[in-house]
């Protein structure tokens, strides 16, 4: 506080100091160039609307992808995405966080699996903790995600990981480390996105093929918002009380979120690894009730 005293009548200095504090701790809406770089096939990524919107292209030559310049330990990332319209079967648009480490990978995935014209997209989520994934869940959406932009977010703190579609939680993975269930929290993760061809698995197990006569396929991204603890300097991420995403109101669902989540579970979940007896004769530990 002493530092403020000699300058207490200097509004500009105060505002500057406030801006530095706020921008370094709380994050702010990101522009593409500030926070991301192209990781795969530059010619397939186009900035439009002065860099506020990104167009990803998939054609027979290549898909493409981009990633954040730095990694984050906890936080909330969100983007508005408009998916490939029409006959998008065989295309996969992904938005995910990944520790980018081969051996003990941590990863939080949103994957949007295209479908034939007029049939619904499938949103698949998956969680890798300490190198192990195979935790797929699939939901269908209550709107056409290719008709307009919708917000997709991942919240990640010490208490849980939540996937949101337009503020509606569609998936939660709780920190149950105390019960021996792995939870990603030791490694920072980058933010990634890709548009690619996956008709070997994404279309009912590879039954349907991408229709290249419909190419190129386009997906659009805007309103990049990363609010997380960037790992570049000293790591004070886990203990800093100013990191709002770890605050009390983000440690569990509010009543409204709980109600919305029940609605998704009852009406929109079409696959849940927890219920897949042929794949998991023994119910995975984290799926047991009471966990
Ligand atoms: C397309 O939607 C239909 C109807 O929901 C579903 O049965 C089918 O598996 C979907 N196909 C793909 C490729 O996702
Ligand atoms: C692929 O698209 C073309 C052009 O719209 C159409 O004529 C053809 O029937 C489609 N093929 C399949 C397998 O759907």
PDB file of N, CA, C and O in Angstrom, residues 105-132:
ATOM      1  N   UNK A 105       0.443 -37.622 -20.314  1.00  0.00           N
ATOM      2  CA  UNK A 105      -0.338 -36.545 -20.894  1.00  0.00           C
ATOM      3  C   UNK A 105      -1.559 -36.217 -20.040  1.00  0.00           C
ATOM      4  O   UNK A 105      -2.266 -37.096 -19.566  1.00  0.00           O
ATOM      5  N   UNK A 106      -1.821 -34.937 -19.885  1.00  0.00           N
ATOM      6  CA  UNK A 106      -3.103 -34.477 -19.364  1.00  0.00           C
ATOM      7  C   UNK A 106      -3.799 -33.776 -20.523  1.00  0.00           C
ATOM      8  O   UNK A 106      -3.163 -33.024 -21.264  1.00  0.00           O
ATOM      9  N   UNK A 107      -5.080 -34.014 -20.667  1.00  0.00           N
ATOM     10  CA  UNK A 107      -5.779 -33.410 -21.799  1.00  0.00           C
ATOM     11  C   UNK A 107      -7.264 -33.289 -21.500  1.00  0.00           C
ATOM     12  O   UNK A 107      -7.856 -34.184 -20.895  1.00  0.00           O
ATOM     13  N   UNK A 108      -7.858 -32.188 -21.932  1.00  0.00           N
ATOM     14  CA  UNK A 108      -9.294 -31.945 -21.776  1.00  0.00           C
ATOM     15  C   UNK A 108      -9.838 -31.628 -23.162  1.00  0.00           C
ATOM     16  O   UNK A 108      -9.462 -30.618 -23.753  1.00  0.00           O
ATOM     17  N   UNK A 109     -10.689 -32.493 -23.683  1.00  0.00           N
ATOM     18  CA  UNK A 109     -11.101 -32.410 -25.086  1.00  0.00           C
ATOM     19  C   UNK A 109     -12.555 -32.067 -25.305  1.00  0.00           C
ATOM     20  O   UNK A 109     -13.430 -32.690 -24.712  1.00  0.00           O
ATOM     21  N   UNK A 110     -12.768 -31.162 -26.232  1.00  0.00           N
ATOM     22  CA  UNK A 110     -14.054 -30.998 -26.904  1.00  0.00           C
ATOM     23  C   UNK A 110     -13.820 -31.451 -28.344  1.00  0.00           C
ATOM     24  O   UNK A 110     -12.940 -30.908 -29.015  1.00  0.00           O
ATOM     25  N   UNK A 111     -14.598 -32.398 -28.844  1.00  0.00           N
ATOM     26  CA  UNK A 111     -14.493 -32.765 -30.252  1.00  0.00           C
ATOM     27  C   UNK A 111     -15.887 -32.733 -30.863  1.00  0.00           C
ATOM     28  O   UNK A 111     -16.808 -33.342 -30.333  1.00  0.00           O
ATOM     29  N   UNK A 112     -15.997 -32.023 -31.969  1.00  0.00           N
ATOM     30  CA  UNK A 112     -17.292 -31.874 -32.643  1.00  0.00           C
ATOM     31  C   UNK A 112     -17.272 -32.744 -33.883  1.00  0.00           C
ATOM     32  O   UNK A 112     -16.511 -32.481 -34.807  1.00  0.00           O
ATOM     33  N   UNK A 113     -18.091 -33.789 -33.868  1.00  0.00           N
ATOM     34  CA  UNK A 113     -18.085 -34.755 -34.961  1.00  0.00           C
ATOM     35  C   UNK A 113     -19.203 -34.401 -35.929  1.00  0.00           C
ATOM     36  O   UNK A 113     -20.384 -34.381 -35.560  1.00  0.00           O
ATOM     37  N   UNK A 114     -18.813 -34.140 -37.166  1.00  0.00           N
ATOM     38  CA  UNK A 114     -19.786 -33.749 -38.187  1.00  0.00           C
ATOM     39  C   UNK A 114     -20.730 -34.883 -38.528  1.00  0.00           C
ATOM     40  O   UNK A 114     -20.541 -36.034 -38.128  1.00  0.00           O
ATOM     41  N   UNK A 115     -21.773 -34.542 -39.290  1.00  0.00           N
ATOM     42  CA  UNK A 115     -22.788 -35.530 -39.665  1.00  0.00           C
ATOM     43  C   UNK A 115     -23.316 -35.179 -41.055  1.00  0.00           C
ATOM     44  O   UNK A 115     -22.954 -34.155 -41.628  1.00  0.00           O
ATOM     45  N   UNK A 116     -24.129 -36.059 -41.585  1.00  0.00           N
ATOM     46  CA  UNK A 116     -24.744 -35.775 -42.879  1.00  0.00           C
ATOM     47  C   UNK A 116     -25.699 -34.579 -42.748  1.00  0.00           C
ATOM     48  O   UNK A 116     -26.210 -34.308 -41.646  1.00  0.00           O
ATOM     49  N   UNK A 117     -25.976 -33.944 -43.844  1.00  0.00           N
ATOM     50  CA  UNK A 117     -26.856 -32.771 -43.858  1.00  0.00           C
ATOM     51  C   UNK A 117     -28.152 -33.042 -43.102  1.00  0.00           C
ATOM     52  O   UNK A 117     -28.802 -34.066 -43.323  1.00  0.00           O
ATOM     53  N   UNK A 118     -28.474 -32.127 -42.190  1.00  0.00           N
ATOM     54  CA  UNK A 118     -29.736 -32.226 -41.479  1.00  0.00           C
ATOM     55  C   UNK A 118     -29.704 -33.152 -40.276  1.00  0.00           C
ATOM     56  O   UNK A 118     -30.653 -33.199 -39.503  1.00  0.00           O
ATOM     57  N   UNK A 119     -28.598 -33.894 -40.108  1.00  0.00           N
ATOM     58  CA  UNK A 119     -28.518 -34.772 -38.934  1.00  0.00           C
ATOM     59  C   UNK A 119     -27.606 -34.136 -37.893  1.00  0.00           C
ATOM     60  O   UNK A 119     -26.680 -33.406 -38.231  1.00  0.00           O
ATOM     61  N   UNK A 120     -27.849 -34.437 -36.624  1.00  0.00           N
ATOM     62  CA  UNK A 120     -27.181 -33.654 -35.579  1.00  0.00           C
ATOM     63  C   UNK A 120     -25.696 -33.970 -35.391  1.00  0.00           C
ATOM     64  O   UNK A 120     -25.266 -35.111 -35.523  1.00  0.00           O
ATOM     65  N   UNK A 121     -24.958 -32.924 -35.086  1.00  0.00           N
ATOM     66  CA  UNK A 121     -23.571 -33.054 -34.650  1.00  0.00           C
ATOM     67  C   UNK A 121     -23.506 -33.826 -33.339  1.00  0.00           C
ATOM     68  O   UNK A 121     -24.439 -33.776 -32.534  1.00  0.00           O
ATOM     69  N   UNK A 122     -22.410 -34.507 -33.126  1.00  0.00           N
ATOM     70  CA  UNK A 122     -22.139 -35.121 -31.824  1.00  0.00           C
ATOM     71  C   UNK A 122     -20.988 -34.356 -31.173  1.00  0.00           C
ATOM     72  O   UNK A 122     -20.000 -34.049 -31.838  1.00  0.00           O
ATOM     73  N   UNK A 123     -21.148 -34.020 -29.900  1.00  0.00           N
ATOM     74  CA  UNK A 123     -20.069 -33.385 -29.163  1.00  0.00           C
ATOM     75  C   UNK A 123     -19.475 -34.422 -28.227  1.00  0.00           C
ATOM     76  O   UNK A 123     -20.152 -34.921 -27.329  1.00  0.00           O
ATOM     77  N   UNK A 124     -18.237 -34.752 -28.479  1.00  0.00           N
ATOM     78  CA  UNK A 124     -17.566 -35.737 -27.626  1.00  0.00           C
ATOM     79  C   UNK A 124     -16.606 -35.012 -26.693  1.00  0.00           C
ATOM     80  O   UNK A 124     -15.852 -34.145 -27.121  1.00  0.00           O
ATOM     81  N   UNK A 125     -16.648 -35.378 -25.409  1.00  0.00           N
ATOM     82  CA  UNK A 125     -15.647 -34.846 -24.467  1.00  0.00           C
ATOM     83  C   UNK A 125     -14.845 -36.007 -23.925  1.00  0.00           C
ATOM     84  O   UNK A 125     -15.327 -37.145 -23.851  1.00  0.00           O
ATOM     85  N   UNK A 126     -13.611 -35.718 -23.573  1.00  0.00           N
ATOM     86  CA  UNK A 126     -12.740 -36.752 -23.010  1.00  0.00           C
ATOM     87  C   UNK A 126     -11.772 -36.085 -22.045  1.00  0.00           C
ATOM     88  O   UNK A 126     -11.491 -34.888 -22.166  1.00  0.00           O
ATOM     89  N   UNK A 127     -11.294 -36.868 -21.102  1.00  0.00           N
ATOM     90  CA  UNK A 127     -10.366 -36.350 -20.093  1.00  0.00           C
ATOM     91  C   UNK A 127      -9.215 -37.323 -19.929  1.00  0.00           C
ATOM     92  O   UNK A 127      -9.445 -38.514 -19.655  1.00  0.00           O
ATOM     93  N   UNK A 128      -8.017 -36.828 -20.144  1.00  0.00           N
ATOM     94  CA  UNK A 128      -6.820 -37.614 -19.852  1.00  0.00           C
ATOM     95  C   UNK A 128      -6.233 -37.091 -18.555  1.00  0.00           C
ATOM     96  O   UNK A 128      -6.012 -35.883 -18.421  1.00  0.00           O
ATOM     97  N   UNK A 129      -5.997 -37.993 -17.624  1.00  0.00           N
ATOM     98  CA  UNK A 129      -5.340 -37.606 -16.384  1.00  0.00           C
ATOM     99  C   UNK A 129      -4.152 -38.531 -16.181  1.00  0.00           C
ATOM    100  O   UNK A 129      -4.314 -39.756 -16.247  1.00  0.00           O
ATOM    101  N   UNK A 130      -2.989 -37.948 -16.006  1.00  0.00           N
ATOM    102  CA  UNK A 130      -1.758 -38.718 -15.790  1.00  0.00           C
ATOM    103  C   UNK A 130      -1.573 -39.781 -16.870  1.00  0.00           C
ATOM    104  O   UNK A 130      -1.275 -40.933 -16.575  1.00  0.00           O
ATOM    105  N   UNK A 131      -1.826 -39.412 -18.117  1.00  0.00           N
ATOM    106  CA  UNK A 131      -1.527 -40.299 -19.230  1.00  0.00           C
ATOM    107  C   UNK A 131      -2.648 -41.227 -19.643  1.00  0.00           C
ATOM    108  O   UNK A 131      -2.543 -41.908 -20.653  1.00  0.00           O
ATOM    109  N   UNK A 132      -3.747 -41.265 -18.893  1.00  0.00           N
ATOM    110  CA  UNK A 132      -4.819 -42.178 -19.262  1.00  0.00           C
ATOM    111  C   UNK A 132      -6.100 -41.421 -19.650  1.00  0.00           C
ATOM    112  O   UNK A 132      -6.571 -40.566 -18.903  1.00  0.00           O
TER     113      UNK A 132
END
